[in-house]
Tab-separated table of C-alpha atoms in Angstrom:
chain	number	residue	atom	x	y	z
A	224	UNK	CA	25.217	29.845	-100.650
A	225	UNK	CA	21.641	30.897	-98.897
A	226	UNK	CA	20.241	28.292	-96.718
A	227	UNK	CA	16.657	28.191	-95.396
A	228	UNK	CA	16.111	29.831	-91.762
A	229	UNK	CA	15.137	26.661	-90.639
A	230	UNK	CA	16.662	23.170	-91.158
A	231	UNK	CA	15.862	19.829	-89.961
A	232	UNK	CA	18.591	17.586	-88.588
A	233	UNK	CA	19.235	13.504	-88.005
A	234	UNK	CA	21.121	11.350	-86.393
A	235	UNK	CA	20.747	7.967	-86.046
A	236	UNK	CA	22.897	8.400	-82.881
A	237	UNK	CA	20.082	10.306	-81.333
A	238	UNK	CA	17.093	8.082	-83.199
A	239	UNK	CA	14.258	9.616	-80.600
A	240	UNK	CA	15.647	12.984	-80.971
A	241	UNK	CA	14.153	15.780	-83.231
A	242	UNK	CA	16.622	18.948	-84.379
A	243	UNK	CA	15.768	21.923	-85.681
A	244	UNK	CA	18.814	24.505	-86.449
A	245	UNK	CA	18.381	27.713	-86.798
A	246	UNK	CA	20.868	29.416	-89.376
A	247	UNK	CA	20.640	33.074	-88.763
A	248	UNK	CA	21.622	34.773	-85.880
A	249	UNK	CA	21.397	33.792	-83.687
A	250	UNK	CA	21.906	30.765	-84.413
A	251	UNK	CA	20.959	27.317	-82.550
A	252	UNK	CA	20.106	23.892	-82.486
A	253	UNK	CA	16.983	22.929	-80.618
A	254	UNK	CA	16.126	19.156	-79.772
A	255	UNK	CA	12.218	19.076	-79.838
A	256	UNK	CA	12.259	16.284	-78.179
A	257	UNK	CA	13.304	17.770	-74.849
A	258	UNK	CA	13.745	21.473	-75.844
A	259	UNK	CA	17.394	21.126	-75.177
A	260	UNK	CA	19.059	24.470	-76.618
A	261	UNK	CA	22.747	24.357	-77.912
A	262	UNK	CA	23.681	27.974	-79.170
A	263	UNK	CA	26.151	28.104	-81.424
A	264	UNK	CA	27.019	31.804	-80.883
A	265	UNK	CA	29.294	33.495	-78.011
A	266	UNK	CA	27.808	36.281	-75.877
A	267	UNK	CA	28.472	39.167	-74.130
A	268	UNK	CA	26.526	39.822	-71.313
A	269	UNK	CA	24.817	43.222	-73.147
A	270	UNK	CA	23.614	40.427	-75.806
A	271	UNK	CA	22.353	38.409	-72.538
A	272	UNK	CA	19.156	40.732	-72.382
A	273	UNK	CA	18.373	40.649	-75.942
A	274	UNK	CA	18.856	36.793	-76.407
A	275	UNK	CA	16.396	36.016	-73.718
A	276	UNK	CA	13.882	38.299	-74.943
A	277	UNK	CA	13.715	36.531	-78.485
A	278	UNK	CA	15.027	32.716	-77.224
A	279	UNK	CA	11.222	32.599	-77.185
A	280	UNK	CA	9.995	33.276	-80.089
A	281	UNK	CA	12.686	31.581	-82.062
A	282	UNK	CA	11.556	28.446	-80.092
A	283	UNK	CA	8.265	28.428	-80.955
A	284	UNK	CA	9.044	29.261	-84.673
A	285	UNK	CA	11.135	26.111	-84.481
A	286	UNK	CA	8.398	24.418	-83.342
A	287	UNK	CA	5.794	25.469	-86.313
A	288	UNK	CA	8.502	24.743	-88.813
A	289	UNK	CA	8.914	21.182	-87.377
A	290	UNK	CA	5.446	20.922	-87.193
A	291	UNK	CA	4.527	22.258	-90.729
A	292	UNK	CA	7.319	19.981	-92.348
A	293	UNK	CA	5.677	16.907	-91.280
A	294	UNK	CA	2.450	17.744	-92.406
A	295	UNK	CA	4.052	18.504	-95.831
A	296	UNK	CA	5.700	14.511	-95.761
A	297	UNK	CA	2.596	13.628	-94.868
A	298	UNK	CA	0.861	15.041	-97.716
């Protein structure tokens, strides 16, 4: 099975709380709400360097996803 790059998550645990996962490597789980990052890869230090470098950009392409899904409920 192929999932989408990005998915949105709930919880009714967490009702303020917005996730975002990211299913390709490397993959994550970002809370919108409070940019809270759980990885859900292991890394070596060389993968440190490279990790930090696009932690950023995956972020923020988090963050248009979210933000392009709601204008689509909206809609």
């Amino acid at each position: 099975m192929e999932f989408p790059r990005f998915l949105l998550g709930d919880n009714t645990d967490y009702p303020e709380a917005i996730f975002v996962i990211h299913t390709q490597f490397p993959r994550f789980i970002i809370n919108l709400q409070d940019d809270e990052v759980e990885w859900l890869e292991d890394f070596d230090k060389s993968d440190e360097e490279e990790l930090q470098n696009e932690a950023e950009n995956l972020i923020k392409e988090a963050s248009e996803f979210y933000d392009r899904e709601v204008e689509r409920y909206q809609e």
